[in-house]
Structures are given as structure tokens and as C-alpha cells.
């Protein structure tokens, strides 16, 4: 995830910027850069690769500047490269900007600016910002940033400096974190608190719509109506390691709570404002090919595979195309029936999983077109596939995948609706009803996450059990698989996921007194069947934790505990159903004293076969 640092004061800015950026390295990045104000000019240095590469290139420069901004970039728009790295400047190098987030309407703005004679150097969404600031600048930097901000849709934390203002930084925030650090005759800006802790613990947390005017001697914060805001000072008491986790005890917990934002970012700019269409402007696949696809294959490993199986349910239901799902390590050895009429979709958070990469190569060898869904721009999978849909979850640090999974689900939903729209398999009113619900999912996820203390209580009650079962039907069965995997991965409790109707054909004998059974009941059409399955396990002594939608009042009569998720379109429930399961697994792991973020025998990116 991108990181921002800014400094204005009396000390040399460069080492402060580098030290701040180094504290944000843990978040993941692919390039880094700084710009400082020196002798009336902006001096810019930016490099792809580690921060050490940037430091090396700065080594021989005698920069004494006391004003500067720095950035570590996690690529979203445009591959990792020197040119795409931040800061970005306008054509005359008078204005420089660092930015975190996604400018949703950047293509539109880019065209508009090009019509006004602006030339672009990079492939990024961010580059529209310095050009816009330059366009609106008439001597007042704050005013220019405020006007540029009005044109921009999307999420951002941005910091702007100009060669015309040697002691001033302007910053703004919308849906992306931004913090001011208060010093003595010096002030700081950062996207995250760890970047500030070496210098100050006195901070101002900037809110959405606010704009900050920062000099060495004062900090002014204005709201969306341009009124001064009296911000309360937030004294940071966290240790540095805790600050990296934004106050959470573990990265996994932080990432679970980042999901509403990750979902929003992944949807950003992909649903038309009137909810009538999905736009996947990044896709290059020919319309004729899309119309003629005879079959789809979704191939992935682990959690990404579970997202793929949800994708199968969605696509088959609304596109009416056969979809096969494969575990990547099986696909390449089973002589799959893939040819030039097939589209193979590979799903991989890291984009580096060896099994997935091998499956991708096998699919290409067999003549299929390959579409990758990945979270890492420039990853091997993204480079080798014919086309890519990026999930914008930001880097995931905890080994157990959470926000990458739910953003993969969003990608599956978007892809399903897009295929349906391109192949004309779904009437416009049905597309609209799915898309309007899809748009609501980030807010619903946020509301649900605020209300899940029960998962901790349940974990306290069940942490001493040796095994657990997860059951569900349809999409719920797939989420059950993901819930069981999460529990196994991080708490080392044996967990099995079963299609609820299949349990009686298999290991029902293992259900005995006190075995927790997590029953997922979000599919209305299958709810009565699920009730029978709940009775079946209760009769044998199971203790049932049911997860169902708010409008289902029947399940409570049978289950021992019920967790309600907000109502949504039945195709979209998985993204909500999994949230309590992630938190349940998390609390189980903590209570059992396991290493939550680095569970044993598991790596974040599995680059061996
Ligand atoms: C998820 O919690 C796992 N650690 C694992 O299953 C992971 O999803 C799998 O290895 C695939 O990784 P990828 O998405 O980076 O390809």
C-alpha cells in the first residue's frame, strides 16, 4: 500500500522523508521517491525498487532543503517503474504531488487535460493531480488544490507542494488516511502514524473532505465548506509495532477491518453511476471472443480457489455458461479439455503462486485465452496473462488471506455481470438490481464488522474443542470451505466443510456432544433444507452457530447461537457471510496462543510446486 510523508521545518528534509518512508516499508511497495524544495526549484528523485535504491541515488546530492514530500508506491494504475513512481509533477515542474488511493474519473480528466494541451508522462491515475493544480493555480496554492479536489472522484490522501511556496504544504483527504504530526517550529504529514513516531507523538487525524495548510509555524485545517476546524490533538501512546498495525493487535485483524475500504476501492469506477452497466475498461479481450466463449475455467489455490468457486456459481447462474473450477496443482496434470474457445481465469492474490503460474502456462499452451485476477500489479501472473482484472485490496501482510479474498469475490461478481451484459444473458432490470446491491456491499460490510463482538464470545466458548464442522448449501457451502480453512490455518483446530446435504452420506458419525457446527443459511431458496440439516446435527449433540440474513427469523428457533448478516442479493451474500468466520478464526487463534499473522508451516506466497 502506498505511503506518504511530508516535512516542513528547519531541518534537512531528505533524511526525515527517508526515515519516515522506511517506517512505512512494512506495508509493501514497489518504488519510492521524494521531491524537495531547493534554491527555488523542485528537485525530484524517484526509483523503482527498494528504498535503498532511492537512497543510493540521493547519496551524492547535497540537498539541504527544509521542505519536501516522499512516497512509497504500491502500483495500481501502471506497472512499477521510475516514471510511474511518485511524486508526480506538472510539465513545468512547478507543482509536485504524492497521492494514495484511486482517482476514479482519471481517464475522463486525462482526456479533458489533454484537450487543454497537457501532456502525460506516466500511466498513473495520480498524474492528473499536478496538472489540475497547475490549471487552477492563480497565486493561491490552497485554492488551486481545493478546486482540483472538486474535479476529482475517488479516494485520496494527497500532499501538494510548489516551487512558488518554499515553506508550505497543502494536503487533502477523502477515504484514505492522513495524519499531521506536530513539532516545534516544524510540522509533518504522513499517511500512517509509524512514519511520525521518531519525531512526534502529537498528531491531528485528518477527516474526509478536510484540507490542510501546513507551514513550519502553523497548521490550519479547513472542512469542505472552507471553515476552519478546531482539531483535537491525538497523543499517540502506541508502541511502534502496534502503530504499524494502526492500533490493532495483529495485521490480520487490521486487514479484516480494512475490508470495507478494499471492497470500495475494487468497485471504484467499475459500476456506471446509474447502476446499469459494469465497465472493465482495462480488459482488452475482443467482444467477438467474449460472445463465442464455449466454456470457462477458473483455476487457483487455497483461498483464491474458494473465491473462484463462488465465481462459478455466479457466472453459471447469470451467464449460463459452463464453468469448471480447478485447484491449480491438479489442473496442469489432468489433461483439461481446454482449447481456443475457452477462457481460463486464474485467481491469485500474490500473482506469484507457482502452481497457478504453471496452470496459466498450460492453459496458454493449449490455446486458451487467460484472464488473471490478481492483487499485485506487475506480478508474474499479471505479466503472462492475456488480460488482467486487478483487485485493489492493497498489500496483505498477514499470511491468512482476508481482504484479498473478499476483493476477489467482488472481482468475480463484476466479471459475472460484465459477461452477462456482453453476452446479453441478463435483462437490464436484473443487472441493475445486482449492481445497486453490489454498490451497497462495502457499507454493509462496515456495519456488520462493527457488530461482531459475539465472535469473540463464541471463540471463548469453543476454543478448547478439537474439531469443528462448517456446513452450507450452494454458495454457502463454498464460504464454509473458506471458514474451515481460516480456522485450520491459524488456530490449528481440525475443521471440515461439508455441503450440508452430504454430511449424512459421510462423516455424520463424527458429530457428537459438544462439536461446534457452523451452519450458513443465507440462501433463501435453500433455507428449509438447511433447517433440516441443523436438526440432524443437533440431534447428535452438536452445538450450532448459525449465520443467516436479518430477514430470517426461523433459524433462531433451532440454532444455539445466531449471527445475522445484512440482507443483500442472494448472489452476493458470500462477501458478508465470511466476515464473522474470519473474526471467529482470528479470536480462536489468539485465545489458543497461536502466531496469528505467521501461522506455522505456511508462507504468504508459495513459489514452489
Ligand atoms: C490463504 O489464507 C492462504 N494462505 C492460501 O490458501 C493462499 O490463498 C494460496 O496460497 C493462494 O495464494 P495466492 O492467492 O497468492 O495465489
Coordinates of C-alpha atoms and ligand atoms in Angstrom, one line a residue:
X1 CA 0.0 0.0 0.0
X2 CA 1.3 3.4 -0.8
X3 CA 2.9 5.6 1.9
X4 CA 3.1 9.3 2.2
X5 CA 5.5 11.5 4.2
X6 CA 5.8 15.3 4.2
X7 CA 8.0 17.7 6.1
X8 CA 8.2 21.5 6.6
X9 CA 10.6 22.9 9.1
X10 CA 14.1 23.9 9.9
X11 CA 16.0 20.6 9.5
X12 CA 17.2 18.9 6.3
X13 CA 14.0 17.3 4.9
X14 CA 15.6 14.4 2.9
X15 CA 16.7 12.2 5.9
X16 CA 13.4 12.9 7.6
X17 CA 11.5 11.8 4.5
X18 CA 13.6 8.7 4.1
X19 CA 13.3 7.8 7.7
X20 CA 9.6 8.2 7.5
X21 CA 9.3 6.1 4.4
X22 CA 11.4 3.4 5.9
X23 CA 8.8 3.1 8.7
X24 CA 6.1 2.5 6.0
X25 CA 8.1 -0.2 4.2
X26 CA 6.3 -3.0 6.1
X27 CA 3.1 -2.0 4.1
X28 CA 4.7 -3.2 0.9
X29 CA 5.7 -1.1 -2.1
X30 CA 7.4 -1.3 -5.5
X31 CA 9.0 2.1 -5.9
X32 CA 9.8 5.2 -3.9
X33 CA 10.5 8.9 -4.5
X34 CA 10.9 12.3 -2.9
X35 CA 10.8 15.9 -4.0
X36 CA 12.3 18.8 -2.1
X37 CA 12.4 22.5 -2.5
X38 CA 16.0 23.6 -3.1
X39 CA 17.2 27.0 -4.4
X40 CA 13.8 28.0 -5.7
X41 CA 13.3 24.7 -7.7
X42 CA 11.7 21.4 -7.1
X43 CA 14.3 18.6 -7.0
X44 CA 12.8 15.2 -7.8
X45 CA 14.3 11.7 -7.4
X46 CA 12.2 8.5 -7.8
X47 CA 13.2 4.9 -8.4
X48 CA 11.6 1.6 -8.9
X49 CA 12.6 -1.0 -6.3
X50 CA 13.5 -0.8 -2.6
X51 CA 14.0 2.4 -0.7
X52 CA 17.7 1.6 -0.6
X53 CA 17.9 2.2 -4.4
X54 CA 16.5 5.7 -3.9
X55 CA 18.9 6.3 -1.0
X56 CA 21.8 5.3 -3.2
X57 CA 20.8 7.8 -5.9
X58 CA 20.4 10.6 -3.3
X59 CA 23.8 9.8 -1.8
X60 CA 25.9 12.3 -3.8
X61 CA 23.3 15.1 -3.8
X62 CA 23.9 17.8 -1.4
X63 CA 20.3 18.6 -0.6
X64 CA 19.8 20.9 2.4
X65 CA 16.1 21.7 1.6
X66 CA 13.8 22.0 4.6
X67 CA 10.6 21.3 2.7
X68 CA 9.7 18.1 0.9
X69 CA 7.3 15.2 0.3
X70 CA 8.0 11.5 -0.2
X71 CA 6.1 8.4 -1.2
X72 CA 6.3 4.6 -1.4
X73 CA 4.1 3.3 -4.2
X74 CA 2.1 0.1 -4.4
X75 CA 1.2 0.1 -8.1
X76 CA -2.5 0.2 -9.1
X77 CA -2.6 2.1 -12.4
X78 CA 0.5 1.4 -14.4
X79 CA 3.3 -1.1 -13.7
X80 CA 6.1 -0.4 -11.2
X81 CA 8.6 1.8 -12.9
X82 CA 10.7 5.0 -12.3
X83 CA 8.2 7.0 -14.4
X84 CA 5.1 5.7 -12.6
X85 CA 6.7 6.2 -9.2
X86 CA 5.6 9.3 -7.1
X87 CA 6.0 12.2 -6.7
X88 CA 4.3 13.4 -9.9
X89 CA 4.9 16.9 -11.3
X90 CA 3.2 19.1 -13.9
X91 CA 5.0 19.7 -17.2
X92 CA 7.0 22.7 -15.9
X93 CA 8.0 21.1 -12.6
X94 CA 6.3 23.8 -10.6
X95 CA 3.9 21.6 -8.7
X96 CA 4.5 18.1 -7.2
X97 CA 2.0 15.7 -5.7
X98 CA 2.1 12.5 -3.8
X99 CA -1.1 10.5 -3.6
X100 CA -2.6 7.4 -2.0
X101 CA -5.9 6.0 -3.3
X102 CA -7.6 5.8 -6.6
X103 CA -8.8 8.6 -8.8
X104 CA -11.9 7.0 -10.3
X105 CA -12.5 9.5 -13.1
X106 CA -8.9 9.8 -14.1
X107 CA -9.5 8.7 -17.7
X108 CA -12.1 11.4 -18.2
X109 CA -9.8 14.0 -16.5
X110 CA -6.8 12.9 -18.5
X111 CA -8.7 13.4 -21.8
X112 CA -10.0 16.8 -20.6
X113 CA -6.5 17.9 -19.7
X114 CA -5.1 16.6 -23.0
X115 CA -7.6 18.6 -24.8
X116 CA -6.2 21.6 -22.9
X117 CA -2.7 20.8 -24.2
X118 CA -1.4 18.9 -21.2
X119 CA 1.0 16.0 -21.9
X120 CA 1.3 13.0 -19.7
X121 CA 4.5 11.2 -18.7
X122 CA 3.1 8.3 -16.8
X123 CA 0.4 5.7 -16.9
X124 CA -0.9 6.6 -13.4
X125 CA -4.2 8.0 -12.3
X126 CA -2.3 10.3 -10.0
X127 CA -0.7 12.4 -12.7
X128 CA -3.9 14.2 -13.4
X129 CA -3.5 15.9 -10.0
X130 CA -0.4 18.1 -10.6
X131 CA -1.8 19.1 -13.9
X132 CA -5.1 20.1 -12.4
X133 CA -3.4 22.1 -9.6
X134 CA -1.3 23.9 -12.3
X135 CA -4.5 24.5 -14.3
X136 CA -6.3 26.2 -11.4
X137 CA -3.3 28.0 -9.8
X138 CA -3.6 31.7 -9.7
X139 CA -1.2 32.5 -6.9
X140 CA -3.0 30.7 -4.1
X141 CA -1.9 27.1 -3.7
X142 CA -4.7 26.2 -1.2
X143 CA -7.3 27.5 -3.6
X144 CA -5.8 25.6 -6.5
X145 CA -5.8 22.3 -4.6
X146 CA -9.4 22.9 -3.4
X147 CA -10.5 23.5 -7.0
X148 CA -8.6 20.4 -8.3
X149 CA -10.2 18.4 -5.5
X150 CA -13.7 19.3 -6.7
X151 CA -13.0 17.8 -10.1
X152 CA -11.7 14.5 -8.7
X153 CA -13.9 11.5 -7.8
X154 CA -12.5 8.6 -5.9
X155 CA -10.3 8.1 -2.8
X156 CA -7.2 10.1 -2.0
X157 CA -4.8 11.3 0.6
X158 CA -2.7 13.8 -1.3
X159 CA 0.1 16.3 -0.5
X160 CA 1.0 19.1 -2.8
X161 CA 4.0 21.4 -2.9
X162 CA 5.0 24.1 -5.3
X163 CA 8.2 25.9 -6.2
X164 CA 6.3 29.1 -5.6
X165 CA 5.7 28.3 -2.0
X166 CA 9.1 27.4 -0.3
X167 CA 7.6 26.9 3.2
X168 CA 4.2 25.4 2.6
X169 CA 2.5 22.0 2.0
X170 CA -1.2 21.6 1.2
X171 CA -2.8 18.2 1.9
X172 CA -6.3 16.8 1.4
X173 CA -8.1 13.6 2.3
X174 CA -11.0 11.6 1.0
X175 CA -11.3 7.9 2.1
X176 CA -7.6 7.4 2.6
X177 CA -5.7 8.0 5.9
X178 CA -3.8 11.2 6.5
X179 CA -2.2 12.4 9.7
X180 CA -0.4 15.6 10.7
X181 CA 2.5 15.4 13.2
X182 CA 3.0 18.5 15.3
X183 CA 6.6 19.6 16.1
X184 CA 8.4 22.7 17.4
X185 CA 8.8 25.1 14.6
X186 CA 8.4 22.1 12.2
X187 CA 5.4 20.0 11.1
X188 CA 5.0 16.6 9.4
X189 CA 2.4 14.8 7.3
X190 CA 2.0 11.1 6.8
X191 CA -0.4 8.5 5.7
X192 CA 0.3 6.5 8.8
X193 CA 1.4 7.2 12.4
X194 CA 4.6 5.0 12.4
X195 CA 6.2 7.4 9.9
X196 CA 5.9 10.2 12.6
X197 CA 6.9 8.5 15.8
X198 CA 10.6 9.2 15.6
X199 CA 9.7 12.9 15.7
X200 CA 6.5 13.4 17.5
X201 CA 3.6 11.7 19.2
X202 CA 1.3 14.8 19.0
X203 CA -0.9 14.3 15.9
X204 CA -4.1 15.6 14.2
X205 CA -6.1 12.9 12.5
X206 CA -7.5 14.4 9.3
X207 CA -11.0 13.6 8.3
X208 CA -12.7 13.2 4.9
X209 CA -13.3 16.5 3.0
X210 CA -10.7 18.3 5.1
X211 CA -7.8 20.3 3.6
X212 CA -4.7 21.1 5.5
X213 CA -2.4 24.1 5.1
X214 CA 0.9 23.4 6.7
X215 CA 3.9 25.6 7.4
X216 CA 6.7 25.3 9.9
X217 CA 4.9 27.5 12.4
X218 CA 1.3 26.6 11.9
X219 CA -1.3 24.1 10.8
X220 CA -4.7 25.2 9.5
X221 CA -7.4 22.6 8.8
X222 CA -10.5 23.5 6.8
X223 CA -13.6 21.5 6.2
X224 CA -15.5 21.0 2.9
X225 CA -17.2 24.4 3.4
X226 CA -13.8 26.1 3.8
X227 CA -14.4 26.8 7.5
X228 CA -11.5 26.4 9.9
X229 CA -11.8 23.2 12.0
X230 CA -10.7 23.1 15.6
X231 CA -8.9 19.7 15.6
X232 CA -8.3 17.9 18.8
X233 CA -4.7 16.8 19.4
X234 CA -4.4 12.9 19.4
X235 CA -1.5 11.9 21.6
X236 CA -0.2 8.6 20.3
X237 CA 0.6 6.2 23.1
X238 CA 1.1 3.1 21.0
X239 CA 4.4 1.3 20.7
X240 CA 5.9 1.4 17.2
X241 CA 5.0 -2.2 16.3
X242 CA 1.4 -1.5 17.4
X243 CA 1.3 1.7 15.4
X244 CA 2.3 -0.3 12.2
X245 CA -0.9 -2.2 12.8
X246 CA -2.9 1.1 13.3
X247 CA -3.5 0.2 16.9
X248 CA -4.7 -3.4 16.1
X249 CA -3.0 -6.3 17.8
X250 CA -2.4 -8.1 14.6
X251 CA -2.2 -7.4 10.9
X252 CA -4.9 -10.0 10.3
X253 CA -7.3 -8.0 12.4
X254 CA -6.3 -4.7 10.8
X255 CA -6.9 -6.3 7.4
X256 CA -10.3 -7.7 8.4
X257 CA -11.3 -4.2 9.3
X258 CA -9.8 -2.7 6.1
X259 CA -12.3 -4.7 4.0
X260 CA -15.0 -2.1 3.6
X261 CA -12.3 0.2 2.0
X262 CA -10.8 -2.6 0.0
X263 CA -14.2 -3.6 -1.4
X264 CA -15.0 0.1 -2.2
X265 CA -11.6 0.5 -4.0
X266 CA -12.1 -2.7 -6.0
X267 CA -15.6 -1.5 -7.1
X268 CA -14.3 2.0 -7.8
X269 CA -15.1 3.3 -11.3
X270 CA -16.4 -0.1 -12.4
X271 CA -20.1 0.4 -11.9
X272 CA -21.9 3.1 -14.0
X273 CA -23.4 5.8 -11.8
X274 CA -27.0 4.7 -12.9
X275 CA -26.1 1.1 -11.9
X276 CA -26.9 -0.1 -15.4
X277 CA -23.5 -1.4 -16.6
X278 CA -20.2 -2.8 -15.4
X279 CA -17.2 -1.1 -17.0
X280 CA -14.0 -3.1 -17.1
X281 CA -12.1 -0.6 -19.2
X282 CA -8.8 -2.4 -18.5
X283 CA -9.9 -5.5 -20.5
X284 CA -8.6 -6.0 -24.0
X285 CA -10.4 -9.2 -24.8
X286 CA -12.2 -8.9 -28.2
X287 CA -16.0 -8.6 -28.0
X288 CA -16.3 -11.4 -30.7
X289 CA -14.2 -13.7 -28.5
X290 CA -16.3 -12.9 -25.4
X291 CA -19.5 -13.7 -27.4
X292 CA -18.1 -17.0 -28.6
X293 CA -16.6 -18.5 -25.5
X294 CA -17.8 -22.0 -25.1
X295 CA -16.6 -22.7 -21.6
X296 CA -14.8 -21.1 -18.7
X297 CA -12.3 -22.5 -16.3
X298 CA -11.4 -20.9 -13.0
X299 CA -8.0 -22.1 -11.6
X300 CA -6.4 -21.1 -8.3
X301 CA -5.1 -22.3 -5.0
X302 CA -6.4 -22.1 -1.4
X303 CA -8.5 -19.1 -0.6
X304 CA -8.2 -17.8 -4.1
X305 CA -9.7 -21.1 -5.3
X306 CA -12.6 -20.6 -2.9
X307 CA -13.2 -17.2 -4.5
X308 CA -13.1 -18.9 -7.9
X309 CA -15.8 -21.4 -6.9
X310 CA -18.1 -18.6 -5.8
X311 CA -17.3 -17.1 -9.2
X312 CA -18.5 -20.4 -10.9
X313 CA -21.9 -20.1 -9.0
X314 CA -22.3 -16.5 -10.0
X315 CA -21.3 -16.9 -13.7
X316 CA -23.2 -20.1 -14.3
X317 CA -26.3 -18.6 -12.7
X318 CA -26.4 -15.3 -14.7
X319 CA -24.3 -16.1 -17.8
X320 CA -25.5 -19.6 -18.3
X321 CA -22.0 -20.8 -19.5
X322 CA -20.4 -23.9 -18.1
X323 CA -17.7 -23.1 -15.7
X324 CA -15.2 -25.6 -14.4
X325 CA -13.1 -24.9 -11.3
X326 CA -9.7 -26.4 -10.7
X327 CA -7.2 -26.4 -8.0
X328 CA -4.1 -25.2 -9.9
X329 CA -1.8 -28.0 -8.8
X330 CA -4.3 -30.5 -10.3
X331 CA -5.2 -28.6 -13.5
X332 CA -1.9 -28.9 -15.2
X333 CA -1.7 -32.7 -14.8
X334 CA -5.2 -33.8 -15.6
X335 CA -5.2 -33.1 -19.3
X336 CA -8.0 -30.5 -19.1
X337 CA -10.4 -30.0 -22.0
X338 CA -9.2 -26.5 -22.9
X339 CA -8.9 -25.0 -26.3
X340 CA -9.1 -21.7 -28.2
X341 CA -12.8 -21.3 -27.4
X342 CA -12.0 -21.4 -23.7
X343 CA -11.4 -18.6 -21.3
X344 CA -9.2 -19.6 -18.4
X345 CA -9.4 -17.3 -15.4
X346 CA -6.6 -17.6 -12.9
X347 CA -7.1 -16.0 -9.5
X348 CA -4.1 -15.2 -7.3
X349 CA -3.6 -12.6 -4.6
X350 CA 0.2 -12.5 -4.9
X351 CA 0.3 -13.3 -8.6
X352 CA 3.4 -15.4 -7.9
X353 CA 2.0 -18.8 -6.8
X354 CA 4.0 -21.4 -8.7
X355 CA 1.1 -23.8 -9.1
X356 CA -1.2 -21.1 -10.5
X357 CA 1.5 -19.8 -12.8
X358 CA 2.1 -23.3 -14.2
X359 CA -1.6 -23.7 -14.8
X360 CA -1.7 -20.4 -16.6
X361 CA 1.2 -21.5 -18.9
X362 CA -0.5 -24.9 -19.5
X363 CA -3.8 -23.1 -20.5
X364 CA -1.9 -20.9 -22.9
X365 CA -0.1 -23.9 -24.3
X366 CA -3.5 -25.4 -25.0
X367 CA -4.5 -22.3 -26.9
X368 CA -6.9 -20.7 -24.4
X369 CA -7.0 -17.0 -23.6
X370 CA -6.1 -16.4 -20.0
X371 CA -7.6 -13.7 -17.8
X372 CA -5.8 -13.0 -14.4
X373 CA -7.5 -11.7 -11.3
X374 CA -4.7 -10.5 -9.0
X375 CA -3.8 -8.0 -6.4
X376 CA -0.3 -7.3 -7.5
X377 CA 0.4 -5.1 -10.5
X378 CA 3.4 -6.3 -12.4
X379 CA 3.3 -9.8 -10.8
X380 CA 4.3 -12.8 -12.9
X381 CA 0.6 -13.8 -13.4
X382 CA -0.3 -10.3 -14.5
X383 CA 2.5 -10.2 -17.0
X384 CA 1.9 -13.6 -18.5
X385 CA -1.9 -13.5 -18.8
X386 CA -3.6 -12.0 -21.8
X387 CA -5.7 -9.7 -19.7
X388 CA -6.0 -8.7 -16.0
X389 CA -8.6 -7.5 -13.6
X390 CA -6.9 -6.1 -10.5
X391 CA -8.3 -6.3 -7.0
X392 CA -7.4 -3.2 -5.1
X393 CA -7.1 -4.7 -1.6
X394 CA -3.7 -3.2 -1.0
X395 CA -0.9 -5.4 0.3
X396 CA -1.9 -8.2 2.6
X397 CA 0.7 -8.8 5.3
X398 CA -1.0 -11.5 7.4
X399 CA -0.4 -14.9 5.9
X400 CA -4.1 -15.8 6.2
X401 CA -5.9 -14.1 3.4
X402 CA -9.0 -12.0 4.3
X403 CA -9.3 -8.7 2.3
X404 CA -7.7 -10.3 -0.7
X405 CA -10.4 -13.0 -0.7
X406 CA -13.4 -10.6 -0.4
X407 CA -12.0 -8.4 -3.1
X408 CA -11.6 -11.5 -5.3
X409 CA -15.3 -12.1 -4.7
X410 CA -16.0 -8.6 -5.8
X411 CA -14.0 -9.2 -9.0
X412 CA -16.0 -12.4 -9.6
X413 CA -19.3 -10.5 -9.2
X414 CA -18.1 -7.8 -11.5
X415 CA -16.9 -10.3 -14.1
X416 CA -20.1 -12.3 -13.9
X417 CA -22.3 -9.2 -14.5
X418 CA -19.9 -8.0 -17.2
X419 CA -20.1 -11.3 -19.1
X420 CA -23.9 -11.4 -18.7
X421 CA -24.1 -7.8 -20.1
X422 CA -21.7 -8.5 -23.0
X423 CA -23.4 -11.8 -24.0
X424 CA -26.9 -10.4 -23.3
X425 CA -27.9 -13.1 -20.9
X426 CA -29.5 -10.9 -18.2
X427 CA -32.3 -8.4 -18.7
X428 CA -31.3 -4.7 -17.8
X429 CA -33.6 -4.6 -14.7
X430 CA -31.8 -7.7 -13.2
X431 CA -28.4 -6.2 -14.0
X432 CA -29.5 -3.0 -12.2
X433 CA -30.8 -4.8 -9.1
X434 CA -27.5 -6.8 -8.7
X435 CA -25.3 -3.7 -9.3
X436 CA -27.2 -1.5 -6.9
X437 CA -26.8 -4.1 -4.2
X438 CA -23.2 -4.6 -5.1
X439 CA -22.6 -0.9 -4.6
X440 CA -24.0 -1.2 -1.1
X441 CA -21.8 -4.1 0.0
X442 CA -18.8 -2.0 1.4
X443 CA -21.2 -0.1 3.7
X444 CA -23.0 -3.3 4.7
X445 CA -19.6 -5.0 5.4
X446 CA -18.6 -2.0 7.6
X447 CA -21.8 -2.1 9.6
X448 CA -21.5 -5.8 10.1
X449 CA -17.9 -5.6 11.2
X450 CA -18.9 -3.1 13.9
X451 CA -21.3 -5.5 15.4
X452 CA -19.4 -8.8 15.6
X453 CA -18.3 -8.9 19.3
X454 CA -20.2 -12.1 19.5
X455 CA -17.4 -13.9 17.5
X456 CA -15.0 -13.3 20.4
X457 CA -17.5 -14.6 23.0
X458 CA -18.1 -17.7 20.8
X459 CA -14.4 -18.2 20.4
X460 CA -14.0 -18.1 24.2
X461 CA -16.7 -20.8 24.5
X462 CA -15.3 -23.1 21.8
X463 CA -11.5 -22.6 21.9
X464 CA -10.9 -25.9 23.7
X465 CA -12.6 -28.1 21.1
X466 CA -10.6 -30.4 18.9
X467 CA -12.7 -30.1 15.8
X468 CA -15.4 -28.1 14.1
X469 CA -17.7 -28.5 11.1
X470 CA -18.9 -25.9 8.7
X471 CA -21.9 -26.7 6.6
X472 CA -23.9 -24.8 3.9
X473 CA -25.6 -25.3 0.6
X474 CA -24.9 -23.6 -2.7
X475 CA -22.6 -20.6 -2.3
X476 CA -22.8 -21.1 1.5
X477 CA -21.0 -24.4 1.1
X478 CA -18.1 -22.6 -0.6
X479 CA -17.9 -20.0 2.2
X480 CA -18.0 -22.9 4.6
X481 CA -14.8 -24.2 2.9
X482 CA -13.2 -20.8 3.4
X483 CA -14.3 -20.6 7.0
X484 CA -12.9 -24.0 7.8
X485 CA -9.6 -23.2 6.0
X486 CA -9.3 -20.0 8.1
X487 CA -9.8 -21.8 11.3
X488 CA -7.4 -24.6 10.4
X489 CA -4.7 -22.3 9.1
X490 CA -4.4 -20.0 12.2
X491 CA -5.8 -21.9 15.2
X492 CA -4.7 -25.4 14.2
X493 CA -8.2 -26.8 15.0
X494 CA -9.3 -29.6 12.7
X495 CA -12.2 -28.2 10.7
X496 CA -14.2 -29.8 7.9
X497 CA -16.5 -28.1 5.4
X498 CA -19.4 -30.1 4.1
X499 CA -22.2 -29.5 1.6
X500 CA -24.9 -29.7 4.2
X501 CA -26.9 -32.4 2.4
X502 CA -23.8 -34.5 2.1
X503 CA -23.0 -34.9 5.7
X504 CA -25.4 -37.8 6.1
X505 CA -23.6 -39.6 3.3
X506 CA -20.3 -39.2 5.1
X507 CA -18.9 -38.3 8.4
X508 CA -22.1 -37.6 10.4
X509 CA -20.7 -40.1 12.9
X510 CA -18.2 -37.5 14.0
X511 CA -20.9 -35.2 15.1
X512 CA -21.2 -35.9 18.8
X513 CA -21.9 -33.9 22.1
X514 CA -20.3 -30.5 22.1
X515 CA -18.9 -30.5 18.5
X516 CA -19.4 -26.9 17.1
X517 CA -21.2 -26.9 13.8
X518 CA -21.2 -23.5 12.0
X519 CA -24.2 -23.6 9.7
X520 CA -24.5 -21.0 7.0
X521 CA -28.1 -20.2 6.0
X522 CA -28.1 -17.2 3.6
X523 CA -29.7 -18.7 0.5
X524 CA -33.5 -18.2 0.9
X525 CA -34.3 -20.9 -1.6
X526 CA -32.3 -23.5 0.5
X527 CA -33.2 -22.3 4.0
X528 CA -35.7 -25.0 4.8
X529 CA -33.3 -27.7 3.7
X530 CA -30.7 -26.1 5.9
X531 CA -33.1 -26.2 8.9
X532 CA -33.4 -30.0 8.4
X533 CA -29.6 -30.3 8.4
X534 CA -29.3 -28.2 11.5
X535 CA -31.8 -30.5 13.3
X536 CA -29.8 -33.5 12.0
X537 CA -26.6 -32.4 13.7
X538 CA -28.4 -31.1 16.8
X539 CA -30.0 -34.5 17.4
X540 CA -26.4 -35.9 17.6
X541 CA -25.3 -33.4 20.2
X542 CA -23.8 -30.6 18.0
X543 CA -23.8 -27.0 19.2
X544 CA -24.9 -24.9 16.3
X545 CA -23.7 -21.4 15.4
X546 CA -25.9 -20.2 12.6
X547 CA -25.1 -17.4 10.3
X548 CA -28.1 -16.1 8.4
X549 CA -29.6 -12.9 6.9
X550 CA -31.5 -10.4 9.0
X551 CA -34.8 -11.3 7.5
X552 CA -34.6 -15.0 8.5
X553 CA -36.2 -15.4 12.0
X554 CA -36.7 -19.1 11.7
X555 CA -33.1 -20.3 12.2
X556 CA -33.0 -18.8 15.7
X557 CA -35.6 -21.4 16.8
X558 CA -33.2 -24.2 16.0
X559 CA -29.6 -22.9 16.5
X560 CA -27.8 -22.3 19.8
X561 CA -26.3 -19.0 18.6
X562 CA -27.2 -16.9 15.6
X563 CA -25.2 -14.2 13.8
X564 CA -27.1 -12.0 11.4
X565 CA -25.7 -10.5 8.3
X566 CA -27.4 -7.7 6.4
X567 CA -29.9 -8.7 3.7
X568 CA -28.5 -8.4 0.2
X569 CA -28.9 -10.0 -3.3
X570 CA -28.6 -13.8 -2.8
X571 CA -25.7 -13.9 -5.4
X572 CA -23.7 -11.5 -3.2
X573 CA -24.0 -12.9 0.3
X574 CA -20.6 -14.6 0.4
X575 CA -18.7 -11.4 0.9
X576 CA -20.7 -10.7 4.1
X577 CA -21.0 -14.3 5.4
X578 CA -17.3 -14.8 5.5
X579 CA -16.7 -11.8 7.8
X580 CA -17.9 -13.5 11.1
X581 CA -16.0 -16.6 10.1
X582 CA -12.7 -14.6 9.7
X583 CA -13.2 -13.0 13.1
X584 CA -14.2 -16.3 14.7
X585 CA -11.0 -17.9 13.4
X586 CA -8.9 -14.9 14.5
X587 CA -10.2 -14.9 18.1
X588 CA -9.8 -18.7 18.3
X589 CA -6.2 -18.3 17.2
X590 CA -5.5 -15.5 19.8
X591 CA -7.1 -17.4 22.6
X592 CA -5.1 -20.6 21.8
X593 CA -1.9 -18.6 21.8
X594 CA -1.1 -19.1 18.1
X595 CA 1.0 -16.9 16.0
X596 CA -1.9 -15.2 14.2
X597 CA 0.0 -13.4 11.4
X598 CA 2.6 -16.1 10.7
X599 CA 0.9 -19.4 11.3
X600 CA 3.2 -22.4 11.3
X601 CA 4.2 -24.2 8.0
X602 CA 2.5 -21.6 5.8
X603 CA 4.0 -18.9 3.6
X604 CA 2.3 -15.9 2.2
X605 CA 3.4 -16.5 -1.3
X606 CA 4.0 -20.2 -2.3
X607 CA 6.5 -20.0 -5.1
X608 CA 7.4 -23.7 -5.1
X609 CA 5.4 -26.5 -6.6
Ligands
LIG1 C1 -4.9 -18.1 2.4 O1 -5.3 -17.8 3.7 C2 -3.8 -19.0 2.2 N1 -2.7 -18.6 2.9 C3 -3.6 -19.6 0.9 O2 -4.6 -20.5 0.7 C4 -3.5 -18.7 -0.4 O3 -4.8 -18.2 -0.7 C5 -2.9 -19.6 -1.6 O4 -1.6 -20.0 -1.3 C6 -3.0 -18.8 -2.9 O5 -2.2 -17.7 -2.9 P1 -2.3 -16.6 -4.0 O6 -3.7 -16.0 -3.9 O7 -1.3 -15.6 -3.7 O8 -2.1 -17.3 -5.3

